[in-house]
Short mmCIF file of C-alpha atoms in Angstrom, two decimals:
data_model
loop_
_atom_site.label_atom_id
_atom_site.label_comp_id
_atom_site.label_asym_id
_atom_site.label_seq_id
_atom_site.Cartn_x
_atom_site.Cartn_y
_atom_site.Cartn_z
CA MET A 1 -125.72 98.53 6.02
CA PRO A 2 -124.67 96.46 2.92
CA TYR A 3 -122.01 98.10 0.88
CA THR A 4 -124.02 98.89 -2.25
CA ARG A 5 -122.97 99.64 -5.82
CA ARG A 6 -124.46 103.15 -5.42
CA ARG A 7 -122.28 103.83 -2.41
CA PHE A 8 -119.10 102.67 -4.16
CA LEU A 9 -119.85 104.63 -7.37
CA GLU A 10 -120.65 107.93 -5.55
CA THR A 11 -117.38 107.88 -3.71
CA SER A 12 -115.39 106.55 -6.63
CA ALA A 13 -116.59 109.39 -8.85
CA ALA A 14 -115.86 111.84 -5.99
CA ALA A 15 -112.36 110.42 -5.95
CA SER A 16 -111.97 111.20 -9.63
CA ALA A 17 -112.25 114.92 -8.83
CA GLY A 18 -108.93 115.19 -7.05
CA LEU A 19 -105.25 114.29 -7.14
CA LEU A 20 -104.96 110.95 -8.79
CA ALA A 21 -102.12 108.55 -9.42
CA SER A 22 -100.52 108.89 -12.84
CA GLY A 23 -102.99 107.76 -15.52
CA ALA A 24 -105.61 106.63 -12.92
CA LEU A 25 -108.23 109.30 -13.80
CA GLU A 26 -108.97 108.20 -17.23
CA THR A 27 -108.79 104.56 -16.21
CA LEU A 28 -111.23 105.08 -13.43
CA PHE A 29 -113.70 107.08 -15.47
CA ALA A 30 -113.59 104.49 -18.25
CA ARG A 31 -114.25 101.67 -15.81
CA LEU A 32 -117.11 103.48 -14.07
CA ALA A 33 -118.83 104.49 -17.34
CA ALA A 34 -118.65 100.85 -18.40
CA GLY A 35 -119.95 99.56 -15.17
CA GLN A 36 -116.63 97.82 -14.42
CA GLN A 37 -116.04 98.06 -10.72
CA SER A 38 -115.00 95.62 -8.10
CA GLU A 39 -114.35 95.38 -4.43
CA ALA A 40 -110.69 95.05 -3.36
CA ARG A 41 -109.58 93.11 -0.36
CA GLY A 42 -107.69 96.13 0.85
CA TYR A 43 -106.50 95.67 4.36
CA GLY A 44 -109.26 93.20 5.32
CA ALA A 45 -112.55 93.58 7.17
CA LEU A 46 -113.07 96.34 9.65
CA VAL A 47 -112.79 95.29 13.30
CA PRO A 48 -115.34 96.78 15.74
CA ASP A 49 -113.76 99.37 18.06
CA ARG A 50 -114.18 98.55 21.72
CA LYS A 51 -114.21 102.33 22.45
CA GLY A 52 -116.93 102.82 19.89
CA LEU A 53 -115.22 105.60 17.91
CA LEU A 54 -113.36 104.25 14.85
CA ASP A 55 -113.52 100.77 13.27
CA LEU A 56 -110.16 99.92 11.48
CA PRO A 57 -108.78 96.86 9.66
CA GLU A 58 -106.86 94.30 11.81
CA GLY A 59 -103.33 95.52 12.57
CA PHE A 60 -104.22 99.22 12.36
CA THR A 61 -104.26 101.51 15.39
CA TYR A 62 -105.60 105.01 16.03
CA ARG A 63 -104.93 107.74 18.57
CA LEU A 64 -107.53 110.38 19.37
CA LEU A 65 -105.36 113.56 19.32
CA SER A 66 -107.79 116.32 19.88
CA SER A 67 -111.58 116.53 20.36
CA ALA A 68 -114.41 118.90 21.16
CA MET A 69 -118.15 118.76 21.63
CA LEU A 70 -120.23 121.48 20.08
CA GLY A 71 -122.03 123.56 22.78
CA THR A 72 -120.07 122.55 25.79
CA VAL A 73 -116.60 122.57 27.28
CA SER A 74 -117.35 120.00 30.00
CA ASP A 75 -118.29 116.85 28.15
CA PRO A 76 -116.45 114.06 30.02
CA ARG A 77 -115.48 112.24 26.82
CA PHE A 78 -114.80 114.79 24.22
CA SER A 79 -114.14 118.16 25.79
CA GLN A 80 -110.37 118.67 25.67
CA ARG A 81 -107.96 121.53 25.86
CA LEU A 82 -105.33 122.86 23.54
CA THR A 83 -101.83 122.74 25.04
CA SER A 84 -102.13 126.52 25.11
CA GLY A 85 -104.88 126.11 27.73
CA GLU A 86 -107.93 127.03 25.79
CA PRO A 87 -110.75 124.58 25.01
CA VAL A 88 -110.44 122.74 21.75
CA PRO A 89 -112.80 124.51 19.22
CA ALA A 90 -115.65 122.44 17.85
CA ARG A 91 -116.62 121.22 14.36
CA HIS A 92 -113.36 119.98 12.84
CA ASP A 93 -113.31 120.24 9.08
CA GLY A 94 -110.57 120.66 6.33
CA MET A 95 -107.03 120.04 7.27
CA ALA A 96 -103.52 119.72 5.80
CA ALA A 97 -100.20 118.18 6.98
CA PHE A 98 -96.82 119.95 6.68
CA PRO A 99 -93.34 118.92 7.66
CA GLY A 100 -92.01 120.52 10.84
CA ARG A 101 -88.81 120.51 12.78
CA ALA A 102 -87.22 117.35 14.17
CA GLY A 103 -89.67 114.99 12.52
CA VAL A 104 -92.76 116.82 13.71
CA THR A 105 -95.90 116.77 11.52
CA VAL A 106 -97.75 120.13 11.58
CA LEU A 107 -101.47 119.93 11.03
CA VAL A 108 -103.49 123.04 10.26
CA ARG A 109 -107.15 122.37 10.98
CA ASN A 110 -110.36 124.31 10.06
CA HIS A 111 -113.31 124.83 12.34
CA GLU A 112 -116.62 125.35 10.55
CA LEU A 113 -118.28 127.43 13.22
CA GLU A 114 -121.35 129.65 12.90
CA PRO A 115 -122.14 132.80 14.86
CA GLY A 116 -122.62 131.87 18.50
CA HIS A 117 -121.12 128.47 18.20
CA THR A 118 -118.92 127.25 21.09
CA PRO A 119 -116.22 126.20 21.90
CA ALA A 120 -114.87 128.95 19.70
CA VAL A 121 -111.40 129.54 18.38
CA ASP A 122 -109.48 132.12 20.45
CA PRO A 123 -112.26 132.65 23.13
CA GLY A 124 -110.26 135.40 24.61
CA SER A 125 -110.38 137.39 21.42
CA ARG A 126 -106.63 138.06 21.48
CA ARG A 127 -106.22 138.42 17.73
CA ARG A 128 -109.64 137.94 16.08
CA TYR A 129 -110.45 139.29 12.61
CA ASP A 130 -114.02 139.80 13.79
CA PRO A 131 -114.43 140.13 17.59
CA LEU A 132 -117.62 138.12 17.28
CA GLY A 133 -116.10 135.50 15.00
CA THR A 134 -116.00 132.01 16.38
CA GLY A 135 -114.32 130.09 13.61
CA GLY A 136 -110.79 129.79 12.27
CA THR A 137 -107.96 127.32 12.48
CA THR A 138 -105.88 125.49 15.15
CA THR A 139 -102.38 124.09 14.63
CA LEU A 140 -101.33 120.73 16.05
CA TRP A 141 -97.79 119.43 16.25
CA VAL A 142 -97.56 115.63 16.30
CA ASN A 143 -94.27 113.86 16.89
CA GLY A 144 -92.99 110.67 15.22
CA ASN A 145 -94.65 108.53 17.88
CA ARG A 146 -98.03 110.09 16.88
CA GLU A 147 -98.23 112.04 20.11
CA LEU A 148 -99.59 115.52 20.31
CA VAL A 149 -96.85 117.70 21.69
CA ARG A 150 -98.41 121.15 21.05
CA SER A 151 -101.64 122.60 19.93
CA PHE A 152 -102.77 126.34 19.64
CA ALA A 153 -105.09 128.60 17.83
CA SER A 154 -103.49 129.90 14.64
CA LEU A 155 -106.22 132.01 12.92
CA SER A 156 -109.36 133.39 14.66
CA GLY A 157 -112.43 135.65 14.11
CA THR A 158 -113.77 134.07 10.95
CA PHE A 159 -116.84 131.93 10.20
CA ARG A 160 -117.55 128.69 8.46
CA ASN A 161 -114.06 127.64 7.71
CA CYS A 162 -114.95 124.69 5.59
CA ALA A 163 -112.38 123.71 2.99
CA GLY A 164 -109.33 125.38 1.50
CA GLY A 165 -106.12 124.40 -0.26
CA VAL A 166 -102.41 123.82 0.31
CA THR A 167 -99.94 126.10 -1.30
CA PRO A 168 -96.55 125.05 -2.81
CA TRP A 169 -94.81 127.39 -0.38
CA GLY A 170 -96.06 125.69 2.79
CA SER A 171 -99.18 127.49 3.90
CA TRP A 172 -102.85 126.69 4.27
CA LEU A 173 -105.48 128.81 2.55
CA THR A 174 -108.61 128.59 4.70
CA ALA A 175 -111.84 129.73 3.16
CA GLU A 176 -115.03 131.11 4.58
CA GLU A 177 -118.17 129.56 3.12
CA CYS A 178 -120.42 132.55 3.86
CA THR A 179 -120.87 136.15 3.02
CA TYR A 180 -122.14 137.61 6.26
CA LEU A 181 -122.30 141.42 6.70
CA PRO A 182 -122.61 143.31 10.02
CA GLY A 183 -125.89 145.05 10.61
CA PRO A 184 -129.60 144.55 11.53
CA ALA A 185 -131.80 142.33 9.45
CA ASP A 186 -132.68 144.08 6.20
CA THR A 187 -135.57 143.58 3.71
CA GLN A 188 -133.22 143.78 0.71
CA VAL A 189 -129.75 142.61 1.80
CA HIS A 190 -130.01 138.94 2.87
CA ASP A 191 -126.48 138.65 4.34
CA LEU A 192 -126.86 141.32 7.06
CA ARG A 193 -126.91 139.95 10.55
CA PRO A 194 -126.38 141.54 13.97
CA ASP A 195 -124.14 138.84 15.37
CA VAL A 196 -121.18 139.61 13.12
CA ALA A 197 -119.03 142.80 13.34
CA ARG A 198 -117.03 142.68 10.08
CA ARG A 199 -117.46 141.61 6.42
CA HIS A 200 -117.07 137.93 5.76
CA GLY A 201 -116.62 135.71 2.67
CA TYR A 202 -112.78 135.76 2.30
CA VAL A 203 -109.83 133.49 2.21
CA PHE A 204 -107.19 133.75 4.86
CA GLU A 205 -103.63 132.39 4.84
CA VAL A 206 -101.99 130.43 7.68
CA ASP A 207 -98.22 129.82 7.42
CA ALA A 208 -97.68 126.25 8.66
CA ARG A 209 -94.55 127.52 10.44
CA ALA A 210 -96.45 129.98 12.61
CA GLU A 211 -96.24 129.27 16.39
CA ARG A 212 -98.98 131.54 17.50
CA LEU A 213 -102.01 133.40 16.04
CA VAL A 214 -101.31 134.82 12.62
CA GLU A 215 -102.35 138.27 11.58
CA PRO A 216 -105.97 137.73 10.42
CA ALA A 217 -105.69 139.52 7.04
CA PRO A 218 -108.39 138.65 4.48
CA ILE A 219 -107.02 138.23 1.00
CA VAL A 220 -109.58 140.53 -0.47
CA ALA A 221 -108.38 140.23 -4.04
CA LEU A 222 -109.29 136.47 -4.01
CA GLY A 223 -112.91 137.56 -3.89
CA ARG A 224 -115.82 137.75 -1.46
CA PHE A 225 -118.16 134.88 -2.10
CA TYR A 226 -119.20 131.37 -0.87
CA HIS A 227 -115.69 129.89 -0.95
CA GLU A 228 -115.16 126.20 -0.92
CA ALA A 229 -111.88 124.78 -2.17
CA LEU A 230 -108.68 126.19 -3.70
CA ALA A 231 -105.85 124.69 -5.76
CA VAL A 232 -102.49 126.29 -6.81
CA ASP A 233 -100.83 125.62 -10.16
CA PRO A 234 -97.22 125.53 -9.03
CA ASN A 235 -95.98 126.28 -12.53
CA THR A 236 -97.74 129.64 -12.72
CA GLY A 237 -98.64 130.50 -9.17
CA PHE A 238 -102.22 131.00 -10.22
CA VAL A 239 -104.87 130.18 -7.66
CA TYR A 240 -108.08 128.39 -8.77
CA GLN A 241 -111.27 128.46 -6.66
CA THR A 242 -114.68 126.81 -6.46
CA GLU A 243 -117.93 128.51 -5.28
CA ASP A 244 -120.49 126.48 -3.48
CA ARG A 245 -123.71 127.95 -5.02
CA LYS A 246 -126.20 126.46 -7.54
CA ASP A 247 -124.96 129.24 -9.94
CA GLY A 248 -121.36 129.25 -8.87
CA LEU A 249 -118.44 130.09 -11.02
CA ILE A 250 -114.84 128.80 -11.40
CA TYR A 251 -112.44 131.54 -10.54
CA ARG A 252 -108.71 132.11 -11.27
CA PHE A 253 -106.52 134.52 -9.40
CA ARG A 254 -103.35 135.80 -11.03
CA PRO A 255 -100.96 137.21 -8.43
CA GLU A 256 -99.60 140.63 -9.23
CA LEU A 257 -96.19 139.71 -8.07
CA VAL A 258 -96.06 137.04 -10.77
CA THR A 259 -97.83 138.83 -13.56
CA ARG A 260 -95.57 141.90 -13.14
CA ARG A 261 -92.61 139.57 -13.00
CA ARG A 262 -91.49 140.76 -9.55
CA LYS A 263 -91.29 137.05 -8.46
CA ARG A 264 -91.19 133.72 -10.17
CA PRO A 265 -93.94 131.32 -9.14
CA ARG A 266 -91.56 129.07 -7.37
CA ASP A 267 -90.39 132.02 -5.21
CA LEU A 268 -93.80 132.97 -3.88
CA ARG A 269 -94.13 132.90 -0.07
CA ALA A 270 -96.82 133.25 2.60
CA GLY A 271 -98.31 136.77 2.44
CA ASP A 272 -97.56 137.27 -1.27
CA LEU A 273 -101.12 136.72 -2.50
CA ALA A 274 -102.27 139.57 -0.27
CA GLN A 275 -100.17 141.93 -2.47
CA GLY A 276 -103.04 141.80 -4.99
CA GLY A 277 -103.79 140.49 -8.37
CA VAL A 278 -106.55 139.85 -10.82
CA LEU A 279 -109.65 137.74 -10.08
CA GLU A 280 -111.16 136.20 -13.21
CA ALA A 281 -113.91 133.73 -14.05
CA LEU A 282 -113.86 130.94 -16.54
CA ARG A 283 -115.77 131.43 -19.78
CA ILE A 284 -116.32 128.75 -22.48
CA VAL A 285 -115.38 130.56 -25.71
CA ASP A 286 -118.12 129.33 -28.01
CA LEU A 287 -120.84 129.26 -25.31
CA PRO A 288 -120.80 132.56 -23.47
CA SER A 289 -122.86 132.73 -20.27
CA VAL A 290 -123.73 129.09 -20.57
CA ARG A 291 -125.20 127.09 -17.66
CA THR A 292 -123.20 123.92 -17.59
CA GLN A 293 -125.56 122.13 -15.16
CA ASN A 294 -127.33 120.23 -18.01
CA TRP A 295 -130.61 120.86 -16.13
CA GLU A 296 -132.57 121.87 -19.21
CA ASP A 297 -135.04 119.58 -20.88
CA GLY A 298 -133.99 117.88 -24.16
CA ASP A 299 -130.50 116.71 -25.13
CA PRO A 300 -127.69 117.87 -22.74
CA ILE A 301 -125.58 120.69 -23.87
CA PHE A 302 -122.45 119.15 -22.49
CA LEU A 303 -121.33 115.59 -23.34
CA GLN A 304 -118.68 113.58 -21.54
CA GLY A 305 -115.27 113.65 -23.14
CA ARG A 306 -115.75 116.65 -25.43
CA ARG A 307 -113.25 119.43 -25.05
CA TYR A 308 -114.35 123.09 -24.96
CA PRO A 309 -111.86 125.96 -25.40
CA VAL A 310 -112.09 128.48 -22.45
CA ASP A 311 -110.71 131.90 -21.67
CA TRP A 312 -111.14 134.17 -18.63
CA VAL A 313 -113.01 137.35 -17.93
CA ALA A 314 -111.96 139.81 -15.26
CA ILE A 315 -114.21 140.46 -12.24
CA THR A 316 -114.27 144.18 -11.77
CA ASP A 317 -115.44 144.28 -8.20
CA SER A 318 -113.95 141.30 -6.28
CA ASP A 319 -115.28 142.61 -2.92
CA PRO A 320 -118.99 143.45 -3.64
CA ASP A 321 -121.19 144.99 -0.87
CA MET A 322 -123.96 142.48 -1.51
CA ASP A 323 -123.73 138.79 -2.47
CA MET A 324 -127.22 137.59 -1.70
CA GLU A 325 -130.41 139.62 -1.74
CA ARG A 326 -133.95 138.93 -0.67
CA ASP A 327 -136.04 137.85 -3.57
CA PRO A 328 -138.72 140.54 -4.30
CA GLN A 329 -140.70 137.90 -6.23
CA ASP A 330 -141.13 135.81 -3.10
CA GLU A 331 -144.73 136.08 -1.93
CA GLU A 332 -143.87 135.66 1.73
CA ASP A 333 -145.64 138.53 3.62
CA ASP A 334 -142.80 138.91 6.05
CA ARG A 335 -140.20 140.53 3.91
CA LEU A 336 -137.50 139.53 6.33
CA LYS A 337 -138.27 135.92 5.71
CA ARG A 338 -138.17 136.07 1.90
CA ARG A 339 -135.79 133.60 0.26
CA ALA A 340 -132.31 134.65 -0.89
CA ARG A 341 -131.12 134.95 -4.52
CA THR A 342 -127.95 136.05 -6.18
CA ALA A 343 -127.51 139.83 -6.09
CA ALA A 344 -126.67 141.70 -9.32
CA SER A 345 -123.52 143.09 -7.61
CA SER A 346 -122.15 139.61 -6.65
CA THR A 347 -119.05 138.19 -8.30
CA ARG A 348 -121.22 135.51 -9.86
CA ALA A 349 -123.57 137.97 -11.49
CA GLN A 350 -120.60 140.04 -12.66
CA GLY A 351 -119.05 137.01 -14.22
CA LEU A 352 -122.22 135.81 -15.94
CA ARG A 353 -122.79 139.25 -17.61
CA LEU A 354 -119.33 138.96 -19.03
CA GLY A 355 -120.06 135.47 -20.33
CA ALA A 356 -118.66 133.28 -17.59
CA ALA A 357 -119.97 129.81 -17.30
CA GLN A 358 -122.22 128.73 -14.40
CA PHE A 359 -121.75 125.45 -12.49
CA ALA A 360 -123.83 123.57 -9.93
CA ARG A 361 -122.37 123.83 -6.46
CA ASN A 362 -118.66 123.57 -7.07
CA GLU A 363 -116.95 121.93 -4.09
CA GLY A 364 -113.76 119.74 -4.29
CA MET A 365 -110.85 120.97 -6.35
CA ALA A 366 -107.28 119.84 -6.80
CA TYR A 367 -104.31 120.27 -9.14
CA GLN A 368 -102.59 117.29 -10.78
CA ARG A 369 -100.10 117.34 -13.69
CA GLY A 370 -101.28 120.31 -15.64
CA ALA A 371 -104.93 119.96 -14.89
CA ILE A 372 -107.46 121.15 -12.33
CA TYR A 373 -110.22 118.71 -11.37
CA PHE A 374 -113.35 119.98 -9.70
CA CYS A 375 -116.86 118.69 -8.77
CA ALA A 376 -120.19 120.26 -9.45
CA THR A 377 -122.06 118.51 -6.63
CA ASN A 378 -125.62 118.66 -8.01
CA GLY A 379 -124.91 119.09 -11.76
CA GLY A 380 -126.38 116.90 -14.38
CA LYS A 381 -129.93 116.12 -15.50
CA ALA A 382 -130.49 113.98 -12.41
CA ARG A 383 -128.73 116.60 -10.27
CA ALA A 384 -126.51 113.73 -9.05
CA GLY A 385 -123.26 115.41 -9.78
CA GLN A 386 -120.55 116.19 -12.38
CA VAL A 387 -116.78 115.94 -12.48
CA TRP A 388 -114.93 118.39 -14.64
CA ARG A 389 -111.34 118.64 -15.90
CA LEU A 390 -109.70 121.94 -16.73
CA ASP A 391 -106.52 121.60 -18.73
CA VAL A 392 -104.58 124.69 -17.72
CA ARG A 393 -101.93 124.26 -20.36
CA ARG A 394 -104.27 123.89 -23.34
CA GLN A 395 -107.09 125.98 -21.76
CA THR A 396 -109.79 123.45 -22.44
CA LEU A 397 -112.65 122.24 -20.22
CA THR A 398 -114.04 118.63 -20.33
CA LEU A 399 -117.01 117.15 -18.69
CA ALA A 400 -115.23 114.04 -17.39
CA TYR A 401 -118.13 112.31 -15.83
CA GLU A 402 -121.86 112.74 -15.50
CA PRO A 403 -123.98 109.48 -14.79
CA ASN A 404 -127.32 111.12 -14.34
CA ASP A 405 -128.37 108.43 -11.96
CA VAL A 406 -128.47 108.86 -8.18
CA ALA A 407 -127.98 105.17 -7.96
CA VAL A 408 -124.60 105.75 -9.44
CA LEU A 409 -123.40 109.08 -8.19
CA ASP A 410 -125.03 111.30 -5.58
CA GLY A 411 -123.06 114.47 -4.94
CA PRO A 412 -119.21 114.16 -5.38
CA ASP A 413 -116.89 115.96 -3.06
CA ASN A 414 -113.26 115.70 -1.89
CA ILE A 415 -110.44 113.13 -1.75
CA LEU A 416 -106.62 112.89 -1.25
CA PRO A 417 -103.88 110.72 -2.71
CA ALA A 418 -102.28 108.05 -0.50
CA PRO A 419 -98.52 107.47 -0.70
CA ASN A 420 -99.13 104.11 -2.24
CA GLY A 421 -100.99 105.67 -5.20
CA ASP A 422 -104.43 104.83 -3.98
CA LEU A 423 -107.13 107.45 -3.38
CA ILE A 424 -108.54 108.09 0.15
CA VAL A 425 -112.20 109.25 0.14
CA CYS A 426 -113.91 110.89 3.20
CA GLU A 427 -117.59 110.08 3.09
CA ASP A 428 -120.28 112.63 3.83
CA GLY A 429 -123.34 110.57 2.98
CA ARG A 430 -126.77 109.97 4.39
CA ASP A 431 -126.17 107.03 6.65
CA GLU A 432 -123.07 105.30 7.81
CA GLN A 433 -119.78 107.13 7.12
CA PHE A 434 -116.65 105.52 5.87
CA VAL A 435 -113.20 106.43 4.88
CA LEU A 436 -112.65 104.45 1.61
CA GLY A 437 -109.67 103.57 -0.52
CA ILE A 438 -109.88 103.44 -4.31
CA THR A 439 -107.15 101.67 -6.36
CA SER A 440 -105.95 102.96 -9.71
CA ALA A 441 -107.87 100.08 -11.32
CA GLY A 442 -111.08 101.42 -9.93
CA SER A 443 -111.60 98.81 -7.14
CA PHE A 444 -112.52 100.04 -3.67
CA TYR A 445 -112.10 98.95 -0.04
CA ARG A 446 -113.05 100.20 3.41
CA LEU A 447 -110.37 101.83 5.52
CA ALA A 448 -112.36 103.16 8.48
CA ARG A 449 -115.86 103.56 9.76
CA ASN A 450 -117.27 106.25 12.04
CA ALA A 451 -118.51 103.93 14.89
CA TYR A 452 -119.83 106.66 17.03
CA ASN A 453 -122.51 108.43 14.87
CA GLN A 454 -123.20 109.47 11.36
CA SER A 455 -121.16 112.67 11.25
CA GLU A 456 -118.99 113.20 8.26
CA PHE A 457 -115.30 112.50 7.88
CA ALA A 458 -113.12 115.49 6.70
CA GLY A 459 -109.57 116.74 6.35
CA ALA A 460 -107.81 113.46 5.67
CA CYS A 461 -104.02 113.99 5.03
CA PHE A 462 -100.85 111.98 5.40
CA SER A 463 -97.75 112.78 7.35
CA PRO A 464 -94.73 113.77 5.18
CA ASP A 465 -93.23 110.28 5.68
CA GLY A 466 -96.50 108.63 4.56
CA ARG A 467 -96.66 106.42 7.70
CA THR A 468 -99.55 108.14 9.42
CA MET A 469 -102.93 109.24 8.13
CA PHE A 470 -104.71 112.05 9.94
CA VAL A 471 -108.50 112.53 9.62
CA ASN A 472 -111.36 114.37 11.30
CA ILE A 473 -114.85 113.54 12.37
CA GLN A 474 -116.82 116.76 12.38
CA ASP A 475 -119.19 116.44 15.32
CA PRO A 476 -118.17 115.71 17.93
CA GLY A 477 -114.97 117.21 16.59
CA MET A 478 -112.33 114.47 16.61
CA THR A 479 -108.83 114.35 15.04
CA PHE A 480 -107.31 110.88 14.71
CA ALA A 481 -103.90 109.62 13.83
CA ILE A 482 -104.07 106.24 12.10
CA TRP A 483 -101.19 103.88 11.39
CA GLY A 484 -100.61 100.27 10.48
CA PRO A 485 -99.32 97.94 7.74
CA TRP A 486 -99.88 100.33 4.83
CA SER A 487 -97.75 98.13 2.50
CA ARG A 488 -100.04 95.09 2.91
CA ARG A 489 -102.97 96.41 0.79
CA LYS A 490 -104.25 93.65 -1.43
CA ALA A 491 -106.10 94.12 -4.71
#
């Protein structure tokens, strides 16, 4: 389809939510607000792939490293096996790259699998958190020639491992985007289901150095809710989190080891977050319990560029027994089919009672130079999305961007910084899916196209030497290594 202004702006604004080159955020927002955007030449036009998987610019090459087809282990094209012998799990999602030994790049990859989905992570249930859990992470070792030399399950027994975050100490925080509870369907508790055996809704940590399945220990103190993304402030060791609900909060976790001065932030290591800490929710000082969505009629409460002082309220019960309940006001006769609503015991409801601010489906989040950027996917009067900036030094919150026009922005999500200072955007739109590049001046270019279907891109990351980009297509699950003349990008 033609590359429309709407498609550029939605992904450009999504890019604004993450790690940006120095000074690029304000430049990009200003240009977008003024309608000043242009198409860069980038690396040139995309060349159709003879294999029908991934279109790339001339001079670029890809290698399919690891693939899986949901629902089967015998698809002739996509069903592969880990080097450990098990089928590659399906539904590739968030991913991060770490330096390994002897020039190896270590990829830790999420699998967003629901109950009953196959191929599952750790099908032999060797070390599952939940014996019925199908999701988790796999770890891939890729050598300097972009060859897969080892792959194995690294966390198992979870569900819906969607996004997460990289820590400064070399681990991957993988988050469950669900709050399932074990038990028969219930007329009050919406999250109960018979195909799970343990509580879900947690963050788990995977040390990138692990060479086998890690101990599947939920970091309970990080909260039980619909997790999406996490970002760690390296100066304080505090962990920030988004919650993918229409009434979601922004959370901050202060590790006990840091607050009690048993460790300096720079000395934190894998496992330390599980030692406990305080979970808090963001409150706007002068507007307690405010709904930041700007959904109300009349003039918006929040205006672009205005700074609001914030503080934090402690969540008393970070591991509530019920997150979602069945709505008693739903007139559906079958009480087991009544819609879900936020339960009074949930972390969201606790925070709101204490004055925390509500946001509209928080998703992407990243730390950059003293600030946390995050997206409210359907915030704004047009429910087209908002981008927020939290200054963790000054403790202020700013609505950085809200276009209120689906022709401009339609649900911002996640991005990553490229070694050359550009921003790489993984599309998850409604038609063709592209990986895009955004320059610091606000111009854009196409870097890759899903030539197989309309499934989303996810998990883009660069090797430590910056020469290889890795990216996933979710379904069929495919992990690619991409390389080429990165220095030849033209404005």
